[in-house]
CSV table of C-alpha atoms and ligand atoms in Angstrom, one decimal:
chain,number,residue,atom,x,y,z
F,1,UNK,CA,0.0,0.0,0.0
F,2,UNK,CA,1.1,3.6,0.0
F,3,UNK,CA,3.1,3.1,3.2
F,4,UNK,CA,5.0,0.2,1.8
F,5,UNK,CA,5.4,2.1,-1.5
F,6,UNK,CA,7.1,5.0,0.2
F,7,UNK,CA,9.1,2.5,2.4
F,8,UNK,CA,10.6,1.1,-0.8
F,9,UNK,CA,11.3,4.6,-2.2
F,10,UNK,CA,13.3,5.9,0.7
F,11,UNK,CA,17.0,6.3,-0.2
F,12,UNK,CA,19.0,3.1,0.4
F,13,UNK,CA,21.5,4.8,2.7
F,14,UNK,CA,18.6,6.1,4.8
F,15,UNK,CA,17.0,2.7,5.0
F,16,UNK,CA,20.3,1.3,6.1
F,17,UNK,CA,20.4,3.7,9.0
F,18,UNK,CA,16.7,4.1,10.0
F,19,UNK,CA,13.6,2.1,10.3
F,20,UNK,CA,10.7,4.4,9.3
F,21,UNK,CA,7.5,4.0,11.2
F,22,UNK,CA,4.2,5.8,11.6
F,23,UNK,CA,3.2,9.3,10.6
F,24,UNK,CA,3.4,11.9,13.4
F,25,UNK,CA,2.0,14.8,11.5
F,26,UNK,CA,1.6,16.3,8.0
F,27,UNK,CA,1.9,19.7,6.5
F,28,UNK,CA,1.8,21.5,3.2
F,29,UNK,CA,5.1,20.1,1.8
F,30,UNK,CA,4.9,16.6,3.2
F,31,UNK,CA,4.7,14.7,6.5
F,32,UNK,CA,6.8,13.8,9.6
F,33,UNK,CA,7.4,10.2,10.3
F,34,UNK,CA,8.6,8.5,13.5
F,35,UNK,CA,11.7,6.5,12.9
F,36,UNK,CA,14.2,4.4,14.8
F,37,UNK,CA,18.0,4.5,14.3
F,38,UNK,CA,19.0,0.9,13.7
F,39,UNK,CA,22.3,1.0,15.7
F,40,UNK,CA,21.2,2.8,18.8
F,41,UNK,CA,17.4,2.3,18.7
F,42,UNK,CA,17.0,6.0,19.4
F,43,UNK,CA,13.7,7.4,18.1
F,44,UNK,CA,13.9,10.3,15.6
F,45,UNK,CA,11.5,12.3,13.5
F,46,UNK,CA,12.0,12.3,9.7
F,47,UNK,CA,10.5,15.3,7.9
F,48,UNK,CA,9.7,14.3,4.3
F,49,UNK,CA,9.6,17.3,1.9
F,50,UNK,CA,7.9,16.0,-1.3
F,51,UNK,CA,9.6,17.3,-4.4
F,52,UNK,CA,6.5,16.6,-6.4
F,53,UNK,CA,4.2,18.5,-4.0
F,54,UNK,CA,6.2,21.8,-4.1
F,55,UNK,CA,3.7,24.7,-4.4
F,56,UNK,CA,5.3,25.4,-7.8
F,57,UNK,CA,3.4,22.4,-9.2
F,58,UNK,CA,0.1,23.2,-7.6
F,59,UNK,CA,0.2,27.0,-7.3
F,60,UNK,CA,1.7,28.7,-10.5
F,61,UNK,CA,2.0,32.0,-8.6
F,62,UNK,CA,4.6,30.2,-6.4
F,63,UNK,CA,6.8,29.8,-9.5
F,64,UNK,CA,9.0,32.8,-8.5
F,65,UNK,CA,9.3,31.4,-4.9
F,66,UNK,CA,10.7,27.9,-5.5
F,67,UNK,CA,11.0,26.0,-2.2
F,68,UNK,CA,14.6,26.5,-1.0
F,69,UNK,CA,15.7,23.3,0.8
F,70,UNK,CA,19.2,24.8,1.1
F,71,UNK,CA,17.9,27.5,3.4
F,72,UNK,CA,16.1,25.1,5.7
F,73,UNK,CA,18.9,22.6,5.9
F,74,UNK,CA,21.5,25.3,5.9
F,75,UNK,CA,20.0,27.1,8.8
F,76,UNK,CA,19.3,23.8,10.7
F,77,UNK,CA,23.0,23.0,10.4
F,78,UNK,CA,24.1,26.4,11.7
F,79,UNK,CA,21.8,26.8,14.7
F,80,UNK,CA,22.7,25.4,18.2
F,81,UNK,CA,20.3,26.3,20.9
F,82,UNK,CA,18.3,24.1,23.4
F,83,UNK,CA,15.0,25.7,22.3
F,84,UNK,CA,15.6,25.1,18.6
F,85,UNK,CA,15.1,21.7,16.9
F,86,UNK,CA,18.3,19.9,16.0
F,87,UNK,CA,19.1,18.3,12.7
F,88,UNK,CA,20.6,14.8,12.8
F,89,UNK,CA,20.8,13.7,9.2
F,90,UNK,CA,19.7,14.7,5.7
F,91,UNK,CA,19.0,12.5,2.6
F,92,UNK,CA,17.9,13.3,-0.9
F,93,UNK,CA,16.1,10.8,-3.1
F,94,UNK,CA,12.7,10.9,-4.7
F,95,UNK,CA,12.0,13.5,-2.0
F,96,UNK,CA,14.0,15.4,0.6
F,97,UNK,CA,14.4,13.7,4.1
F,98,UNK,CA,15.4,15.8,7.1
F,99,UNK,CA,16.2,13.7,10.2
F,100,UNK,CA,15.4,15.7,13.3
F,101,UNK,CA,15.3,15.1,17.1
F,102,UNK,CA,12.0,13.6,18.2
F,103,UNK,CA,9.8,15.7,20.4
F,104,UNK,CA,7.6,13.2,22.3
F,105,UNK,CA,5.1,15.9,23.3
F,106,UNK,CA,4.1,16.7,19.7
F,107,UNK,CA,2.9,20.1,18.5
F,108,UNK,CA,1.8,22.9,20.9
F,109,UNK,CA,-1.1,23.4,18.5
F,110,UNK,CA,-2.8,20.3,19.9
F,111,UNK,CA,-2.5,21.5,23.5
F,112,UNK,CA,-4.3,24.7,22.8
F,113,UNK,CA,-7.4,23.4,21.0
F,114,UNK,CA,-10.6,24.2,22.9
F,115,UNK,CA,-11.7,23.2,25.4
F,116,UNK,CA,-8.1,22.4,26.4
F,117,UNK,CA,-6.4,25.4,27.9
F,118,UNK,CA,-2.9,25.9,29.3
F,119,UNK,CA,-2.5,27.4,32.8
F,120,UNK,CA,-0.9,30.8,32.8
F,121,UNK,CA,2.1,29.3,34.6
F,122,UNK,CA,2.6,26.8,31.8
F,123,UNK,CA,2.1,29.5,29.1
F,124,UNK,CA,4.8,31.5,30.7
F,125,UNK,CA,7.3,28.6,30.9
F,126,UNK,CA,6.7,27.8,27.2
F,127,UNK,CA,6.7,31.4,26.0
F,128,UNK,CA,9.9,32.2,27.8
F,129,UNK,CA,11.6,29.4,25.9
F,130,UNK,CA,10.2,30.7,22.6
F,131,UNK,CA,11.6,34.1,23.3
F,132,UNK,CA,15.0,32.7,24.1
F,133,UNK,CA,14.9,30.7,20.8
F,134,UNK,CA,13.9,33.7,18.7
F,135,UNK,CA,16.4,35.9,20.5
F,136,UNK,CA,19.1,33.5,19.4
F,137,UNK,CA,17.8,33.5,15.8
F,138,UNK,CA,17.6,37.3,15.6
F,139,UNK,CA,21.1,37.6,17.1
F,140,UNK,CA,22.4,35.3,14.3
F,141,UNK,CA,20.6,37.3,11.6
F,142,UNK,CA,17.8,34.8,11.0
F,143,UNK,CA,14.1,35.6,10.8
F,144,UNK,CA,11.9,32.6,11.1
F,145,UNK,CA,8.9,34.2,9.3
F,146,UNK,CA,6.5,31.2,10.0
F,147,UNK,CA,6.1,31.1,13.8
F,148,UNK,CA,2.9,29.4,14.7
F,149,UNK,CA,1.5,26.8,17.2
F,150,UNK,CA,2.2,24.0,14.7
F,151,UNK,CA,5.9,24.9,14.7
F,152,UNK,CA,6.4,24.8,18.4
F,153,UNK,CA,7.1,21.3,19.6
F,154,UNK,CA,7.1,19.9,23.2
F,155,UNK,CA,9.8,17.6,24.4
F,156,UNK,CA,7.6,15.4,26.5
F,157,UNK,CA,4.0,14.7,27.5
F,158,UNK,CA,4.7,16.3,30.9
F,159,UNK,CA,3.3,19.8,31.2
F,160,UNK,CA,6.6,21.0,32.5
F,161,UNK,CA,8.8,20.4,29.5
F,162,UNK,CA,11.2,21.9,27.1
F,163,UNK,CA,9.8,23.6,24.0
F,164,UNK,CA,11.6,23.8,20.6
F,165,UNK,CA,10.9,25.8,17.5
F,166,UNK,CA,11.0,24.0,14.2
F,167,UNK,CA,10.4,24.4,10.4
F,168,UNK,CA,12.8,26.9,8.9
F,169,UNK,CA,11.4,26.5,5.4
F,170,UNK,CA,10.2,30.1,5.3
F,171,UNK,CA,13.2,31.6,7.1
F,172,UNK,CA,15.4,34.5,5.9
F,173,UNK,CA,19.0,35.2,6.6
F,174,UNK,CA,19.5,38.9,7.0
F,175,UNK,CA,22.7,39.8,5.1
F,176,UNK,CA,24.5,43.0,4.3
F,177,UNK,CA,22.1,44.7,2.0
F,178,UNK,CA,23.0,47.0,-0.9
F,179,UNK,CA,21.0,49.7,0.9
F,180,UNK,CA,23.4,49.4,3.9
F,181,UNK,CA,26.3,49.8,1.6
F,182,UNK,CA,24.6,52.8,-0.1
F,183,UNK,CA,24.0,54.5,3.3
F,184,UNK,CA,27.7,54.2,4.1
F,185,UNK,CA,28.6,56.7,1.5
F,186,UNK,CA,27.7,60.5,1.6
F,187,UNK,CA,24.2,61.0,0.2
F,188,UNK,CA,25.2,63.9,-2.0
F,189,UNK,CA,23.5,62.4,-5.1
F,190,UNK,CA,21.1,60.1,-3.2
F,191,UNK,CA,17.4,60.4,-4.2
F,192,UNK,CA,15.0,61.2,-1.3
F,193,UNK,CA,12.9,58.0,-1.8
F,194,UNK,CA,16.0,55.9,-1.0
F,195,UNK,CA,16.4,57.8,2.4
F,196,UNK,CA,12.6,57.5,3.0
F,197,UNK,CA,12.8,53.7,2.3
F,198,UNK,CA,15.9,53.5,4.6
F,199,UNK,CA,13.6,54.7,7.4
F,200,UNK,CA,11.4,51.6,7.3
F,201,UNK,CA,14.0,49.0,6.1
F,202,UNK,CA,15.4,46.4,8.5
F,203,UNK,CA,12.2,45.7,10.4
F,204,UNK,CA,12.2,42.0,9.3
F,205,UNK,CA,12.7,40.8,12.8
F,206,UNK,CA,9.5,42.4,14.0
F,207,UNK,CA,7.4,40.0,11.9
F,208,UNK,CA,8.4,37.3,14.3
F,209,UNK,CA,7.4,39.4,17.3
F,210,UNK,CA,3.9,39.9,15.8
F,211,UNK,CA,3.6,36.1,15.4
F,212,UNK,CA,4.8,35.5,19.0
F,213,UNK,CA,2.0,37.9,20.1
F,214,UNK,CA,-0.5,35.8,18.2
F,215,UNK,CA,0.9,32.6,19.8
F,216,UNK,CA,0.9,34.0,23.3
F,217,UNK,CA,-2.7,35.3,22.8
F,218,UNK,CA,-3.9,31.8,21.7
F,219,UNK,CA,-1.9,30.0,24.5
F,220,UNK,CA,-3.5,32.2,27.2
F,221,UNK,CA,-7.0,32.4,25.8
F,222,UNK,CA,-7.5,29.2,23.8
F,223,UNK,CA,-8.9,31.2,20.8
F,224,UNK,CA,-7.3,33.2,17.9
F,225,UNK,CA,-7.0,37.0,18.1
F,226,UNK,CA,-8.0,37.5,14.5
F,227,UNK,CA,-10.4,35.1,12.7
F,228,UNK,CA,-12.4,34.8,9.6
F,229,UNK,CA,-15.4,33.6,11.6
F,230,UNK,CA,-16.6,37.2,11.9
F,231,UNK,CA,-17.4,38.2,8.3
F,232,UNK,CA,-17.0,42.0,9.1
F,233,UNK,CA,-14.3,43.2,9.4
F,234,UNK,CA,-12.5,40.7,7.2
F,235,UNK,CA,-9.5,38.8,8.6
F,236,UNK,CA,-7.0,41.1,6.8
F,237,UNK,CA,-8.9,44.2,8.0
F,238,UNK,CA,-8.8,42.9,11.6
F,239,UNK,CA,-5.0,42.4,11.3
F,240,UNK,CA,-4.1,45.6,9.5
F,241,UNK,CA,-6.1,47.6,12.1
F,242,UNK,CA,-4.8,45.5,15.0
F,243,UNK,CA,-8.4,44.9,16.0
F,244,UNK,CA,-8.1,41.6,18.0
F,245,UNK,CA,-11.1,39.9,19.5
F,246,UNK,CA,-11.3,40.5,23.2
F,247,UNK,CA,-13.6,38.1,25.2
F,248,UNK,CA,-13.9,39.5,28.8
F,249,UNK,CA,-15.2,36.2,30.0
F,250,UNK,CA,-12.0,34.5,29.0
F,251,UNK,CA,-9.4,37.2,29.8
F,252,UNK,CA,-10.9,38.1,33.3
F,253,UNK,CA,-9.0,35.0,34.7
F,254,UNK,CA,-5.7,36.0,33.2
F,255,UNK,CA,-3.2,38.4,34.8
F,256,UNK,CA,-2.9,42.1,33.7
F,257,UNK,CA,0.8,41.5,33.1
F,258,UNK,CA,0.1,38.7,30.7
F,259,UNK,CA,-2.4,40.7,28.6
F,260,UNK,CA,-0.2,43.7,28.7
F,261,UNK,CA,2.6,41.7,27.1
F,262,UNK,CA,0.2,40.4,24.4
F,263,UNK,CA,-0.9,44.0,23.6
F,264,UNK,CA,2.7,45.2,23.3
F,265,UNK,CA,3.4,42.6,20.6
F,266,UNK,CA,0.1,43.1,18.7
F,267,UNK,CA,1.0,46.6,17.6
F,268,UNK,CA,0.5,47.3,13.9
F,269,UNK,CA,3.4,49.8,13.5
F,270,UNK,CA,6.5,47.5,13.4
F,271,UNK,CA,8.7,50.4,14.7
F,272,UNK,CA,6.6,50.6,17.9
F,273,UNK,CA,6.1,46.8,18.3
F,274,UNK,CA,7.9,45.2,21.3
F,275,UNK,CA,11.3,43.6,20.5
F,276,UNK,CA,12.5,40.3,21.9
F,277,UNK,CA,15.0,41.9,24.3
F,278,UNK,CA,12.3,44.2,25.7
F,279,UNK,CA,9.9,41.3,26.1
F,280,UNK,CA,12.5,39.4,28.1
F,281,UNK,CA,12.5,42.3,30.5
F,282,UNK,CA,8.7,42.6,30.7
F,283,UNK,CA,7.3,42.2,34.3
F,284,UNK,CA,5.3,39.0,33.3
F,285,UNK,CA,8.6,37.2,32.7
F,286,UNK,CA,10.5,38.4,35.8
F,287,UNK,CA,9.5,35.1,37.4
F,288,UNK,CA,12.4,33.4,39.2
F,289,UNK,CA,10.4,30.2,39.8
F,290,UNK,CA,9.6,29.8,36.1
F,291,UNK,CA,13.2,30.5,35.1
F,292,UNK,CA,14.5,28.0,37.7
F,293,UNK,CA,12.1,25.4,36.3
F,294,UNK,CA,13.5,26.0,32.8
F,295,UNK,CA,17.1,25.7,34.1
F,296,UNK,CA,16.2,22.4,35.8
F,297,UNK,CA,14.6,21.0,32.6
F,298,UNK,CA,17.7,22.0,30.7
F,299,UNK,CA,20.0,20.4,33.3
F,300,UNK,CA,18.1,17.1,33.0
F,301,UNK,CA,18.7,16.9,29.3
F,302,UNK,CA,22.4,17.7,29.7
F,303,UNK,CA,22.6,15.0,32.4
F,304,UNK,CA,21.0,12.5,30.0
F,305,UNK,CA,24.4,11.7,28.4
F,306,UNK,CA,24.4,8.2,27.0
F,307,UNK,CA,25.5,6.1,30.0
F,308,UNK,CA,28.0,3.4,29.1
F,309,UNK,CA,26.4,-0.1,29.1
F,310,UNK,CA,27.3,-1.8,32.5
F,311,UNK,CA,29.8,-4.6,31.9
F,312,UNK,CA,28.0,-8.0,32.3
F,313,UNK,CA,30.9,-10.2,33.4
F,314,UNK,CA,30.0,-13.9,33.2
F,315,UNK,CA,31.0,-15.4,36.6
F,316,UNK,CA,33.7,-18.2,36.1
F,317,UNK,CA,32.3,-21.7,35.6
F,318,UNK,CA,28.8,-20.6,34.6
F,319,UNK,CA,27.7,-21.9,31.1
F,320,UNK,CA,27.5,-19.0,28.7
F,321,UNK,CA,23.9,-18.4,27.4
F,322,UNK,CA,23.6,-19.7,23.9
F,323,UNK,CA,22.8,-16.2,22.5
F,324,UNK,CA,25.9,-14.6,23.9
F,325,UNK,CA,28.0,-16.5,21.4
F,326,UNK,CA,26.0,-14.7,18.7
F,327,UNK,CA,27.4,-11.4,19.9
F,328,UNK,CA,30.8,-12.7,18.9
F,329,UNK,CA,29.4,-13.9,15.6
F,330,UNK,CA,30.5,-12.6,12.2
N,401,ODO,C1,9.3,17.9,13.4
N,401,ODO,C2,9.3,17.1,14.6
N,401,ODO,N1,10.4,16.8,15.2
N,401,ODO,O1,11.6,17.3,14.9
N,401,ODO,C3,8.0,16.5,15.1
N,401,ODO,C4,6.8,16.8,14.5
N,401,ODO,C5,5.6,16.3,15.0
N,401,ODO,C6,5.7,15.5,16.1
N,401,ODO,O2,4.5,15.0,16.6
N,401,ODO,C7,6.9,15.2,16.7
N,401,ODO,C8,8.1,15.7,16.2
N,401,ODO,O3,9.2,15.4,16.8
């Protein structure tokens, strides 16, 4: 069947290293499979990016934005942070296969679906980690550009767990722009529109801050700030006017500090929107207990070094079990 079909189509070198199992999730470009590394039996996640399903095939207007696997894999190979997903392997065959660390808790998206709601304490623990992850990205000139609940993964089914951001398929690396070079020289002959444009350039990072505001709103309230459910105003009008849906019944149980932080992210003018560094200094996140919990979770993962197998010495005189000889087999 389809499963077997795909099994046979995985690259040989990937099949030699991993046993691919069930589907964990699926998105626009393919799905994520659970897999087991043959040698160590560790569980991994394999993200399959179907070549055939690139938007360029189905959406002609995507022709000028071909999917850039190099960006996603290139960024994954460069980043190193406990709150960002780690790449383990990469294979190219009929499709692209990115082997990533497995996050047993799955997507944050599934924890925020009504009627399920996260406690404010848990929202704070998760959001603090998202801020640290995005602070790291922005410091390294990377804008994620697709931050959403589906791209925030939980390391375990425990409520107190590590959170990691994934999916860098839409990310952008901010390089030295020609505008920056232009502005280094004297503007004697520079047209005014270039200087006007310079006033708004470089706000790419702020798009991630808006998305974080939407994520925090949904984690705290359980519903989206902007939605197409209400016909008027339209979804785009709600967003461009910053007109989020405020349900008193829901927000009355949530602290002022939490809602204040949401409001400072959901600011339409990117120059006035809260930045990551400012958010990390916001009163809601000056919570020593929460930060201590995060440090403890981090320490646990660093202590989970692979412990060497205890030596099983066979006491003298005892018959060796039949299978032990196999270990010394060819
Ligand atoms: C992409 C990914 N890990 O890297 C993943 C995606 C979905 C899921 O349920 C579990 C996972 O580990």
